[in-house]
Coordinates of C-alpha atoms in Angstrom, one line a residue:
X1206 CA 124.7 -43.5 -160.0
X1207 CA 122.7 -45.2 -162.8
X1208 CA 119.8 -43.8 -161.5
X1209 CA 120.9 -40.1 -161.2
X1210 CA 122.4 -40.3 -164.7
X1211 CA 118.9 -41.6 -165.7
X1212 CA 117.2 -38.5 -164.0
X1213 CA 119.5 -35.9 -165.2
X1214 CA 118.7 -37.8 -168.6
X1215 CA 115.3 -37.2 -168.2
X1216 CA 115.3 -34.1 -167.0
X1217 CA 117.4 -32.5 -169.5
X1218 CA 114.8 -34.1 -172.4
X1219 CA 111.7 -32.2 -170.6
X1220 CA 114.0 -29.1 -170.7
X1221 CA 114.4 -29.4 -174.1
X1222 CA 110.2 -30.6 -174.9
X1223 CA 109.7 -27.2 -172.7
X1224 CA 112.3 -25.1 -174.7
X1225 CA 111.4 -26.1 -178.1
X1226 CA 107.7 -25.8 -177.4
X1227 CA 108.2 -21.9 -176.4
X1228 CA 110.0 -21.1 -179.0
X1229 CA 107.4 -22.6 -181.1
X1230 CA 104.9 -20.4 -179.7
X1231 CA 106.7 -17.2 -179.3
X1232 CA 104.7 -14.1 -180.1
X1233 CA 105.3 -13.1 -183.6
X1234 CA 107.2 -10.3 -185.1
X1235 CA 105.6 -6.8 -185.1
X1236 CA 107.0 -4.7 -187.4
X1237 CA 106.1 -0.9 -186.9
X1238 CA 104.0 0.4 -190.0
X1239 CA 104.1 3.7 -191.6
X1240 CA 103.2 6.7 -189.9
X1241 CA 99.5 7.0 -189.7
X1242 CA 96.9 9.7 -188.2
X1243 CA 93.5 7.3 -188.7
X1244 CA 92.4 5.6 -185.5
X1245 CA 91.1 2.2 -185.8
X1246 CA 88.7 0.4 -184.7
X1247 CA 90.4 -0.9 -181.1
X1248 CA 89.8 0.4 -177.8
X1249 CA 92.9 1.9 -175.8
X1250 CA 93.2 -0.9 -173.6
X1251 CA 93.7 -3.3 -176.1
X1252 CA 96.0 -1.0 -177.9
X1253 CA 98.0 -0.7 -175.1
X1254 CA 98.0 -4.8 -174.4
X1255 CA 98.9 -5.8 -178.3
X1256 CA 101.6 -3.0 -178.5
X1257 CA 103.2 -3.8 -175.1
X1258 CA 104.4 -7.5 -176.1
X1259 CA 100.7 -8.7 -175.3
X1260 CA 101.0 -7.8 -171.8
X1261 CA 99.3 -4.4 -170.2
X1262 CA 101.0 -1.7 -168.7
X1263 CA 99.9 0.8 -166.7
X1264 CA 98.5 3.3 -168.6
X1265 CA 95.6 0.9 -169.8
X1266 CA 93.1 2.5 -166.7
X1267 CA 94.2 6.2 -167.5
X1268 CA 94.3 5.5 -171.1
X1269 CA 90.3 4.3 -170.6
X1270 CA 89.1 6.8 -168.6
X1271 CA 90.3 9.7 -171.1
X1272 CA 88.7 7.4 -173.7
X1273 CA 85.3 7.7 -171.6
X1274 CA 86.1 11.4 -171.1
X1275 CA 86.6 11.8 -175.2
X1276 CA 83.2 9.9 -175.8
X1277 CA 81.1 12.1 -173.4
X1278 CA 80.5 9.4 -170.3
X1279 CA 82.7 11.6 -167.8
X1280 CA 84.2 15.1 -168.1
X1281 CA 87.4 16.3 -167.0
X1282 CA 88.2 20.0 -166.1
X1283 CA 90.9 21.4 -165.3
X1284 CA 90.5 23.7 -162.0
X1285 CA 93.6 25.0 -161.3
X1286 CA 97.5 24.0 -161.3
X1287 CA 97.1 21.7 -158.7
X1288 CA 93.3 20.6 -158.7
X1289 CA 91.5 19.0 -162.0
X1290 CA 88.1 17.2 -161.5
X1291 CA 86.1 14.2 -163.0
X1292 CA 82.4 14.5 -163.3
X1293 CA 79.9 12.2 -164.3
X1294 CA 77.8 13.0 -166.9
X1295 CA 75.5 10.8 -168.0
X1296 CA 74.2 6.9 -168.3
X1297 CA 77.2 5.5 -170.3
X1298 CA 74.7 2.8 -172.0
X1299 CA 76.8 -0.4 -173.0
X1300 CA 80.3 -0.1 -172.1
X1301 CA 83.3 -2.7 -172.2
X1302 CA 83.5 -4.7 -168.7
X1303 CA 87.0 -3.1 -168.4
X1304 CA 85.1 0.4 -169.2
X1305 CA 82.7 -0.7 -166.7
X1306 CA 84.7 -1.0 -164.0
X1307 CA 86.9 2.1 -164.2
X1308 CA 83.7 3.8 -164.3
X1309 CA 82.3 2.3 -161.0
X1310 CA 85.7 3.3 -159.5
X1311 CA 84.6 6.8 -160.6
X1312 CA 81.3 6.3 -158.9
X1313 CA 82.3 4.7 -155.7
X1314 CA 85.0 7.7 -155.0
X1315 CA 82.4 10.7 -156.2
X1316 CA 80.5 12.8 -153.8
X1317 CA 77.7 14.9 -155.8
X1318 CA 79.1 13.3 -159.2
X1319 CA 82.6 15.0 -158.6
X1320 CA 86.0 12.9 -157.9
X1321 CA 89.4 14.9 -158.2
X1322 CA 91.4 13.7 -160.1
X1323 CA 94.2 13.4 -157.7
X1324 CA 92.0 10.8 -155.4
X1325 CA 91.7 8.2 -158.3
X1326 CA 93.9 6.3 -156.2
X1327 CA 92.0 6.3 -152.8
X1328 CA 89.3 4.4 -152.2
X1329 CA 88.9 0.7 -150.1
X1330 CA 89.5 -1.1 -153.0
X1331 CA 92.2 -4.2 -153.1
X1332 CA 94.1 -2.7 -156.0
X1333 CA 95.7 -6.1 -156.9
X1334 CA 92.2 -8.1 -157.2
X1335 CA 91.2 -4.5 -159.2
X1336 CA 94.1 -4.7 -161.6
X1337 CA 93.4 -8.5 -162.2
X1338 CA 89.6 -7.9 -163.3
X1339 CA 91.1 -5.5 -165.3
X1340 CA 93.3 -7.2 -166.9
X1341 CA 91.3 -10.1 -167.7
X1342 CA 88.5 -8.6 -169.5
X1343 CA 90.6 -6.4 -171.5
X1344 CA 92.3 -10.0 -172.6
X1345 CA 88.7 -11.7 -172.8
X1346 CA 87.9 -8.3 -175.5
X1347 CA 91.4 -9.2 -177.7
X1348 CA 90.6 -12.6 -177.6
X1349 CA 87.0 -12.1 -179.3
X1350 CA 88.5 -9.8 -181.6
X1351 CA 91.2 -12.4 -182.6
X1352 CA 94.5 -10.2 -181.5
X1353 CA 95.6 -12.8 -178.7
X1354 CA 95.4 -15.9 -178.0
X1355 CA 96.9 -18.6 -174.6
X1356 CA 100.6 -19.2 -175.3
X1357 CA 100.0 -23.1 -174.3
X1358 CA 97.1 -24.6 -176.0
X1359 CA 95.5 -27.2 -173.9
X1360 CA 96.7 -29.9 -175.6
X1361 CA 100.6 -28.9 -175.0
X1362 CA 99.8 -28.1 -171.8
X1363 CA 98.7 -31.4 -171.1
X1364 CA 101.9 -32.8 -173.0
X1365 CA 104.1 -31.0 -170.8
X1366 CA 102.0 -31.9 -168.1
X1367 CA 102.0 -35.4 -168.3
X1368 CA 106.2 -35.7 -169.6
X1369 CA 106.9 -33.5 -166.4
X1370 CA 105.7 -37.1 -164.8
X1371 CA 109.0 -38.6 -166.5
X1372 CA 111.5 -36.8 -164.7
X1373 CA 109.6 -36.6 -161.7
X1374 CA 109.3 -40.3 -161.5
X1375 CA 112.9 -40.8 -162.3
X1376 CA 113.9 -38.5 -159.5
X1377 CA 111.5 -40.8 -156.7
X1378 CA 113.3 -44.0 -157.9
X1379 CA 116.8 -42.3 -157.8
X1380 CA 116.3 -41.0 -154.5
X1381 CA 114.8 -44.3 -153.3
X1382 CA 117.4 -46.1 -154.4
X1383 CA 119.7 -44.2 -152.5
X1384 CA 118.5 -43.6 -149.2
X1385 CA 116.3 -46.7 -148.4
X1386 CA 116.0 -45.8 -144.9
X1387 CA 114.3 -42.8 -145.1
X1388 CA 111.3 -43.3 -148.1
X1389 CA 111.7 -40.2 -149.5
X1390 CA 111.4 -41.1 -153.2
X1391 CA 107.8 -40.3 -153.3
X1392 CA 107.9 -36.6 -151.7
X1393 CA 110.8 -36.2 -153.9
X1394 CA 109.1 -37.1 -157.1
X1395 CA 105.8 -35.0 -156.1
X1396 CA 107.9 -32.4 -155.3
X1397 CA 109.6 -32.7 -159.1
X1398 CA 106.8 -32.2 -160.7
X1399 CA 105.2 -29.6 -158.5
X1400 CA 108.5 -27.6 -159.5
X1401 CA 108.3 -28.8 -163.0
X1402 CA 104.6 -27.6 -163.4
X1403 CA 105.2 -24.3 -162.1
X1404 CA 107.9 -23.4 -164.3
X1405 CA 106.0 -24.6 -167.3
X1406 CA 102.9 -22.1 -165.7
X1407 CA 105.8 -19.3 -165.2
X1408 CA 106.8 -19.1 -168.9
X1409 CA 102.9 -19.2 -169.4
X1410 CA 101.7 -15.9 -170.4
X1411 CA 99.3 -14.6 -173.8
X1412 CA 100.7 -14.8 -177.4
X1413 CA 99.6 -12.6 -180.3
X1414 CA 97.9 -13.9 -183.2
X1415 CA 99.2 -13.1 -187.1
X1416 CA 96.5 -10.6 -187.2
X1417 CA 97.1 -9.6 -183.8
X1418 CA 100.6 -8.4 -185.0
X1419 CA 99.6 -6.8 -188.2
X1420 CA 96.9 -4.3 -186.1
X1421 CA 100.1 -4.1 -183.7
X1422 CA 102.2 -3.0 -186.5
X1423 CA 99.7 -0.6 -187.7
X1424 CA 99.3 1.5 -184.3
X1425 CA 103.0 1.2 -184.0
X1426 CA 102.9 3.6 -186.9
X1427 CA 99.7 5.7 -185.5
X1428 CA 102.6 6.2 -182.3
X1429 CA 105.2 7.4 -184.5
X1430 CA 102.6 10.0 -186.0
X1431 CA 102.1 11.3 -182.2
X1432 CA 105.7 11.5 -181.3
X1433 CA 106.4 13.3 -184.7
X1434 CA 103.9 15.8 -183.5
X1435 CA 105.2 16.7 -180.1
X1436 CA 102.2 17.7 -178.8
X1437 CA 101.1 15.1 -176.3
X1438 CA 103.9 14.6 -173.4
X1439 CA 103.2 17.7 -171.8
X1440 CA 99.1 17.9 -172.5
X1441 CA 96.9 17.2 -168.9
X1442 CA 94.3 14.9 -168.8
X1443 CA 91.7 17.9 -168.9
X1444 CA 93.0 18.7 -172.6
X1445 CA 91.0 15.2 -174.0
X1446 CA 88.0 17.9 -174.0
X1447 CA 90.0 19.5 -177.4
X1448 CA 91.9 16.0 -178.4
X1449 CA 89.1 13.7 -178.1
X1450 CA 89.9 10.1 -178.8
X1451 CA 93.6 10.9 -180.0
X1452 CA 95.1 11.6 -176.2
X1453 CA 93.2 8.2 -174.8
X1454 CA 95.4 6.5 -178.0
X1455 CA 98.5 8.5 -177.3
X1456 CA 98.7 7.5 -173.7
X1457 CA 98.0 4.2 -174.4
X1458 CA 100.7 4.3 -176.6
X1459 CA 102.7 5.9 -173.9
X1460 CA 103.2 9.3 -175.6
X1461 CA 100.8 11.4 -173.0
X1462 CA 102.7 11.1 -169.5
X1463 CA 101.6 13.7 -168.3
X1464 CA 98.0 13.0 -169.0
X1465 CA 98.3 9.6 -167.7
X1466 CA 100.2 10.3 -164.2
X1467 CA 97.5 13.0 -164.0
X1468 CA 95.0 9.7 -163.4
X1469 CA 96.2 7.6 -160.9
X1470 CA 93.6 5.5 -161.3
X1471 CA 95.8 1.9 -161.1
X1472 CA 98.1 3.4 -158.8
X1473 CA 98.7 2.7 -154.9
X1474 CA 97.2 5.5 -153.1
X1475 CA 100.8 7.4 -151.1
X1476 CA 100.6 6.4 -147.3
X1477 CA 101.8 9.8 -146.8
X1478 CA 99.9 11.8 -149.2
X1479 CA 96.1 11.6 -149.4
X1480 CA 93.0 13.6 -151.0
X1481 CA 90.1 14.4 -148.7
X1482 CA 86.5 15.7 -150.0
X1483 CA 85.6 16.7 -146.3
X1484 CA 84.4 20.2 -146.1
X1485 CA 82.8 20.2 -149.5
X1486 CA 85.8 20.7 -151.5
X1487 CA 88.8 18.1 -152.4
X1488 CA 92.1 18.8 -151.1
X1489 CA 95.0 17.1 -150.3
X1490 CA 96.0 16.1 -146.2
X1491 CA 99.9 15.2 -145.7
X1492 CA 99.4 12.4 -143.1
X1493 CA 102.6 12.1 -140.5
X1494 CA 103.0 9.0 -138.6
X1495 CA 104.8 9.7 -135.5
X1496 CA 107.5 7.7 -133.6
X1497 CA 105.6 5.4 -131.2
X1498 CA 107.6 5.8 -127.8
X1499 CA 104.8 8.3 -126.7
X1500 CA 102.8 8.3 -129.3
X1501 CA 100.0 5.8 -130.7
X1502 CA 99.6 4.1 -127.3
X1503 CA 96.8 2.8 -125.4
X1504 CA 96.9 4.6 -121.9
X1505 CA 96.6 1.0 -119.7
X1506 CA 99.3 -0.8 -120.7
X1507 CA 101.4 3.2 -121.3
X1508 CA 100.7 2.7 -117.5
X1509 CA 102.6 -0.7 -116.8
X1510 CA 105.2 0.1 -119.7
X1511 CA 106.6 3.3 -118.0
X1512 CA 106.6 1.7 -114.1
X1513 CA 108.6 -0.8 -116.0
X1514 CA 111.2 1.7 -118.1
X1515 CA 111.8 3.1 -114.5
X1516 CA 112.6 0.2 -112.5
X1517 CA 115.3 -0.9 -115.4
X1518 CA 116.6 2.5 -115.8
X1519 CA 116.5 3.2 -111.9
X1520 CA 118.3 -0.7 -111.2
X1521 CA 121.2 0.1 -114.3
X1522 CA 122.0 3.7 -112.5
X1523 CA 122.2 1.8 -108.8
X1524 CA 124.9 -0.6 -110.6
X1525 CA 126.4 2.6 -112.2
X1526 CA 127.1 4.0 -109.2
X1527 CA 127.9 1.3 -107.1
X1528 CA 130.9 0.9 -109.2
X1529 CA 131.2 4.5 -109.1
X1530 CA 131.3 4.3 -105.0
X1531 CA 133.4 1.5 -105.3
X1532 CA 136.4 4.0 -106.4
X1533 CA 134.7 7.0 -104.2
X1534 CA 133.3 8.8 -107.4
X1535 CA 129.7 8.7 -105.8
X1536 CA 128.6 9.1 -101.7
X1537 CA 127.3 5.9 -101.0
X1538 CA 124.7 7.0 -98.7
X1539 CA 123.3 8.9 -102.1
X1540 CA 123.7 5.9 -104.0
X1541 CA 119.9 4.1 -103.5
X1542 CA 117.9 7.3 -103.5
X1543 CA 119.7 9.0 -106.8
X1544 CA 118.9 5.4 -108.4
X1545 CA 115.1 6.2 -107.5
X1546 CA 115.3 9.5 -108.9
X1547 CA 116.7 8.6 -112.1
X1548 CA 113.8 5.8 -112.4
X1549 CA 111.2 8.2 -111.2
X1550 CA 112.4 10.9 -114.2
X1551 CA 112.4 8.1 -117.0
X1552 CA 108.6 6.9 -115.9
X1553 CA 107.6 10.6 -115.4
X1554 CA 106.5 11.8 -118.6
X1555 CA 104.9 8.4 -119.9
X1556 CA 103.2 8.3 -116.5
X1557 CA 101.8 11.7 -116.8
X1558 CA 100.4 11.5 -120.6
X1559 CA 98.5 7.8 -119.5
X1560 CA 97.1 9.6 -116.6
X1561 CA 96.6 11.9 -118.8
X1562 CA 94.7 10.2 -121.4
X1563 CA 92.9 8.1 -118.9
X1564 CA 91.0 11.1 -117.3
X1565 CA 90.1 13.2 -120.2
X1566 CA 89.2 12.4 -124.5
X1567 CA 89.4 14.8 -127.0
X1568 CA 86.0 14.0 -129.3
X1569 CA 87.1 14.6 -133.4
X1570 CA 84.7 14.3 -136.5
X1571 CA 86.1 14.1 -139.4
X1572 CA 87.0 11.4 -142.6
X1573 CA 89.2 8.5 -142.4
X1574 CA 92.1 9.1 -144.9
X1575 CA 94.3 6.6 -144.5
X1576 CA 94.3 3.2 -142.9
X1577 CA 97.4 1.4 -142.6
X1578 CA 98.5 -1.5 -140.6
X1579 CA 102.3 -2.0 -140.4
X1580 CA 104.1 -5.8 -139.0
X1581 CA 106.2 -4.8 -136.0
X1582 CA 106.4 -8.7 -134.6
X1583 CA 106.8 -11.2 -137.2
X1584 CA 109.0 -13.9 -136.7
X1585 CA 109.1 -17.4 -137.0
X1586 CA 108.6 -18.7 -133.2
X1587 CA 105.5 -15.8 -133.0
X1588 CA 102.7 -14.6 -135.2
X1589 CA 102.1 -11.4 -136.6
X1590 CA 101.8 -8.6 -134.4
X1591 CA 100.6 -5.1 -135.9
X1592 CA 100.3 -1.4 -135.2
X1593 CA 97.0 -0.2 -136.7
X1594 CA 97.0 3.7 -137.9
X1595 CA 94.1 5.5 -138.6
X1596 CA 94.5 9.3 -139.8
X1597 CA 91.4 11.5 -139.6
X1598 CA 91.3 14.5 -141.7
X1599 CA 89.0 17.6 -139.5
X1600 CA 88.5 19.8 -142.3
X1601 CA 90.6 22.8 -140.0
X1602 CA 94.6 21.8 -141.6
X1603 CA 96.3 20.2 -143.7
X1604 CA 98.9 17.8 -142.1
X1605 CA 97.4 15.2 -139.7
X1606 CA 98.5 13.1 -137.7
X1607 CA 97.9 9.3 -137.8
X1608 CA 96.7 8.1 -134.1
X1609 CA 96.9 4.3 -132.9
X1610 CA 93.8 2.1 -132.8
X1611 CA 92.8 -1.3 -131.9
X1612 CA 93.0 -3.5 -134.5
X1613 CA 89.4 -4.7 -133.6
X1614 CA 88.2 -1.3 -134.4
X1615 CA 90.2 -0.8 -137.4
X1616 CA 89.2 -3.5 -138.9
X1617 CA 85.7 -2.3 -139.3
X1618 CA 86.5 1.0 -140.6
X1619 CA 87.2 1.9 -144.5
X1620 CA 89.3 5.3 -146.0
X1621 CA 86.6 7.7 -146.9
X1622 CA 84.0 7.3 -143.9
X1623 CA 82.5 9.6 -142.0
X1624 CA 83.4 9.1 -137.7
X1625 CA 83.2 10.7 -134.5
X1626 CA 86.0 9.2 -132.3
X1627 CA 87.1 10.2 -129.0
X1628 CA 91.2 9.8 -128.9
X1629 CA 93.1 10.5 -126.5
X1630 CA 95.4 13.8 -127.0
X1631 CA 98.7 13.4 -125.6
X1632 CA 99.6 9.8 -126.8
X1633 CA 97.0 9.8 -129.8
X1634 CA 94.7 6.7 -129.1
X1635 CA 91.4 6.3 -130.5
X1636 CA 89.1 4.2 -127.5
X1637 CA 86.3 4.4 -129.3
X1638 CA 85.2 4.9 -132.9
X1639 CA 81.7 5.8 -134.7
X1640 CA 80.8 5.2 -138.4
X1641 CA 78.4 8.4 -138.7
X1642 CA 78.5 8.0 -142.9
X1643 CA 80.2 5.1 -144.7
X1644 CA 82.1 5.6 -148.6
X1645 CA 80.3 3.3 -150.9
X1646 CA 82.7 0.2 -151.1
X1647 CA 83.8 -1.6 -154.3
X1648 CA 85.1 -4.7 -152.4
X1649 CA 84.5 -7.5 -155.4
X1650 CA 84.9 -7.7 -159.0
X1651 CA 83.2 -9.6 -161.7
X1652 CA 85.7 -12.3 -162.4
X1653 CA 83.8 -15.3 -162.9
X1654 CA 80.8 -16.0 -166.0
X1655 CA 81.1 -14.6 -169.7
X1656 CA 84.4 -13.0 -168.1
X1657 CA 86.4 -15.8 -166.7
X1658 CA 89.6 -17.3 -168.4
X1659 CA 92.7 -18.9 -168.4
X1660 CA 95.3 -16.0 -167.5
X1661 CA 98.1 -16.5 -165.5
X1662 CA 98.6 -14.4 -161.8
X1663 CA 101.7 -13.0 -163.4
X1664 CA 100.8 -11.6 -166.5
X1665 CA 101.0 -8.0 -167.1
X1666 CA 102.7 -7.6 -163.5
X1667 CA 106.2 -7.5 -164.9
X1668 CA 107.1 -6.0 -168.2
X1669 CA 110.0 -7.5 -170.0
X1670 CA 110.5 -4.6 -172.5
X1671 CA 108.3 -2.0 -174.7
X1672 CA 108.1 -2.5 -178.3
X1673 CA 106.9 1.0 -178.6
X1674 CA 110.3 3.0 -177.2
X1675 CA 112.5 0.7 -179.2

């Protein structure tokens, strides 16, 4: 028991060397200044980090690209209720990395310079990588400024580091001491500090500097001048072309929701709900994904699945009514061939539409709108199996539905190409798929060079509270 007590000991004392040391560099106080109209010098991605507790929300993308609209790189009009569009303009010249990579968002979705606004969120892009890049450099740009800074400087890091060892040590000789059969001291200890480290790395996150929370303060006050106004909630995105600069700030601020849901540009594209430029014009498809007994099939196996459905339901209805003839309910002489009807009607239909699809394809052109893969057969005695969708939009209607592919062909397809497929109509499976145009892709992101820094995975993922609502 010595040695527990001894481990609890030690413990407890890294607890307290990890407490005090957070509080020591807590992020200091912002105090919201005055009301004030003049924008300074800060872009609206870093306004929206060093007024959101140092950690970026998601209006940062929107909030940029209605700063890039307000300085002339993109315009956005406003069609009609339901349709706005962004079009490049010109050669931006030297933009922010952040700025840089909204914009090539822009470009990769554009056809003839035009994206609507609505389709921000398509694209092949991993969003997660995207929003990472994105977060980094906009950290990398406060840093050089002097607004934010690593909450553990590398010499408490290594402190805490190196007295996590402590513990973790104590812990291998307690456990060693009390099973000596087994030797599990030393997992036990690596497995200490593992858990140690990662909960020091967890409370990890950026800190703002003094000056950080002055220029915090000050657009605190520049937020309160917007809400006063009551102009910005309900202004769209294609109203920066008479705001300028001041509706970028007052959705970073988060006072120009409307403006910023308008963008979708950090957004998950809907599974269910997705924009289409095919035809010439952008519009929006409304992608169903049917049940799967009869539909999203491949016709081969259909084949062997439906013999099978009517041998089990024809063997259940012979037991059926053998206990049925068993009390006289059911002629017994009728009692084998009404079994083989009732299998013959349950492997009918399925029968007929693989036959079906087996002699005859339908050939489609269109563009891939969505591409979705969904786990139907995890477990932990089997590996992953998956149903791969693919939704085509034709250009003749606006609700699709999603047909079932191979997951060989899927994976060579992206949302946004151009294919000729030949599917089979009555239990909607694409046999074979061709690329005739591919979408630009964005697949990678600068994240390494000038750009690359210490910030943890899980910063500006979660977001505690907002200083700028309180």
């Amino acid at each position: 028991m010595a040695f527990w007590a001894a481990a609890v000991a030690a413990l407890l004392l890294w607890l307290l060397l990890l407490l005090a040391m957070a509080l020591a560099t807590r992020n200091p106080e912002v105090i919201a200044g005055p009301p004030a109209g003049e924008l300074a010098d800060q872009s609206p991605a870093v306004v929206d980090l060093i007024t959101g507790h140092w950690r970026l929300t998601g209006e940062a993308p929107a909030a940029t690209l209605l700063d890039l609209a307000a300085r002339g790189v993109v315009q956005i009009e406003e069609i009609g209720p339901e349709l706005s569009l962004v079009r490049l303009r010109h050669d931006p010249g030297d933009l922010n990395p952040y700025e840089k990579l909204v914009l090539e968002h822009l470009q990769a979705l554009a056809v003839d310079g035009v994206v609507a606004t609505g389709a921000l969120a398509e694209g092949s892009r991993d969003l997660s990588r995207w929003w990472k890049s994105f977060r980094r450099k906009v950290i990398v740009d406060a840093r050089s400024q002097g607004l934010s800074q690593p909450r553990w400087s590398r010499a408490q890091a290594a402190v805490l580091t190196a007295a996590a060892g402590v513990p973790a040590l104590a812990i291998a000789v307690a456990v060693t001491v009390d099973d000596r059969k087994h030797s599990a001291g030393p997992g036990a200890g690596i497995v200490s500090w593992v858990l140690l480290t990662l909960l020091m790395g967890k409370l990890n996150g950026e800190r703002g500097t003094r000056r950080g929370a002055e220029l915090a303060g000050y657009w605190l006050g520049v937020r309160k001048h917007f809400a006063a106004s009551g102009r910005f909630p309900q202004l769209p995105a294609a109203s920066v072309t008479l705001w300028g600069r001041h509706l970028a700030y007052a959705a970073a601020l988060g006072v120009a929701p409307t403006a910023v849901t308008s963008l979708p540009v950090s957004t998950p594209a809907d599974d269910r709900r997705a924009w289409s430029d095919y035809g010439g014009m952008w519009h929006v498809v409304t992608v169903r994904y049917p049940r799967r007994m009869l539909w999203a099939r491949e016709p081969r196996p259909m084949l062997l699945r439906a013999l099978g459905a009517g041998a089990l339901a024809g063997f259940w209805a012979w037991v059926v009514l053998l206990v049925a003839s068993a009390f006289g309910w059911w002629p017994d002489a009728l009692r084998t061939p009404s079994a083989f009807v009732v299998g013959a009607l349950v492997a009918a239909v399925p029968l007929a539409y693989a036959i079906s699809d087996l002699t005859r394809k339908a050939e489609i052109e269109g563009q891939i709108v969505r591409l979705r893969r969904v786990d139907v057969g995890s477990g932990e005695n089997r590996g992953h199996s998956y149903v791969h969708w693919c939704a085509i939009d034709q250009g003749r209607e606006r609700e699709v539905k999603a047909f079932g592919i191979s997951g060989t062909l899927w994976g060579a397809l992206a949302e946004g190409d151009r294919v000729r497929a030949r599917v089979g109509p009555t239990l909607g499976w694409i046999s074979e798929i061709e690329v005739a145009e591919r979408r630009q892709r964005q697949e990678r992101y600068d994240d390494t060079g000038e750009y690359r820094i210490d910030a943890p995975e899980n910063l500006g993922e979660v977001r505690i509270s907002d200083p700028r609502k309180e």
